[in-house]
């Protein structure tokens, strides 16, 4: 019997007294099994599209008793997996540099996903209705639902976020499917659906990873463009303490994705590694030298020239370094350079020669955290750190001045932690700070007034710290009043030389409130 005729028969001859459908209607097991076989075959997409729509109408019209009464869970699982494969993006035979944003193949995927999503909605609704029927109940519906959950979740995760193969309709349907799936499982959120309601309860994450495992190998993970996104979208829902149970399943794919040559894949993998570091106990990370493997993978990325990747790597390393150092202390390993020293040494080397503003901003924002991390041990890097600070204070990096603000914060941290080494560097640092103050005043660019005020405030705090650690060699008035630049007369080109024209009165007073008194040496 054709699907359309079967749908009509179910609608016209639907039993009203709870009896079985007439014998002319074949059992649901045979119908769904044949449909699954047709969807799995390599036939054209057009006949399959009509079949999916007819199947959707069939599920909508069918009685729960006919649909689930004699249905085996394996048949439903195979059908749902075939539907998921029908709605998946086309596989790629070879790696491509970029996914096509507008492609007819991906547009067709979105339409197929919307049709399959509608079918899943009707199927889940029928399952919810079947739970309340005495003849079926949870004992019949439960095994069927368990076989459906994994493939339906992967379908929803594939199409729920804006991708090249989605559109507004497919995303909306995917969101409805995921919400109804979570409700059917008796959970309150996606995270609870995946990890379980408590630590003792096993969620569905193991089943999902079991389905993704075949596609997350070294030779297969690039063939399906959606696999890495499903994995990276799912992983953040598993947090501490559940994630440690799945460490062996999530760490290898994260390292594999981060080791790719494409920048977007590297960033995706590094973010997955960062989530693992934050949500797995340090003891589990250090076991079998896992933390060392992650450290070396991240350290190699520091040679990249892409600012987004460097930012992700530095943030990840800042959370990984304490774990490595604690493990070394417990093992009583004596190393001349700790991992934090190695990272900072390489970062300072790159900072010193870096001319790209985007990378300079990323490095400058991360530098204060490394200084705080090392504490007094920052003295090991003072010579190179001083050159970096002086070089970054000289260069304006745009309206927001992120690099200068980050370097001022790093200088403050350095003075606080390494104050005994500051008096010998006082003349150089004082000159650089005063020069920056004058540059900020004479800047006629697009720098907002709040940014200028923040720069002056940061410079003032550095001067005060220098005065304290040098026992008063820098004289700063109690309230030097960071300059109100709006009240200053605009500087003119060619008047920066004090011999040509005097400084503006407010700047002159500010400089007079700060003076340097070198120490007196006895002869």
Short mmCIF file of C-alpha atoms in Angstrom, two decimals, residues 340 365-376 378 409-410 412-414 416-417:
data_model
loop_
_atom_site.label_atom_id
_atom_site.label_comp_id
_atom_site.label_asym_id
_atom_site.label_seq_id
_atom_site.Cartn_x
_atom_site.Cartn_y
_atom_site.Cartn_z
CA UNK A 340 54.76 30.09 33.36
CA UNK A 365 45.61 42.59 28.03
CA UNK A 366 47.05 39.23 29.09
CA UNK A 367 50.37 40.52 30.46
CA UNK A 368 49.12 41.69 33.92
CA UNK A 369 47.75 38.23 34.68
CA UNK A 370 51.14 36.64 33.96
CA UNK A 371 52.88 39.19 36.17
CA UNK A 372 50.50 38.45 39.03
CA UNK A 373 50.96 34.74 38.42
CA UNK A 374 54.74 34.93 38.81
CA UNK A 375 54.77 37.42 41.68
CA UNK A 376 58.27 38.26 42.85
CA UNK A 378 58.89 38.37 37.62
CA UNK A 409 48.28 47.81 34.52
CA UNK A 410 51.20 45.45 33.92
CA UNK A 412 51.64 48.67 38.27
CA UNK A 413 51.69 44.92 38.98
CA UNK A 414 55.42 44.77 38.27
CA UNK A 416 54.04 46.05 43.38
CA UNK A 417 55.70 42.62 43.10
#
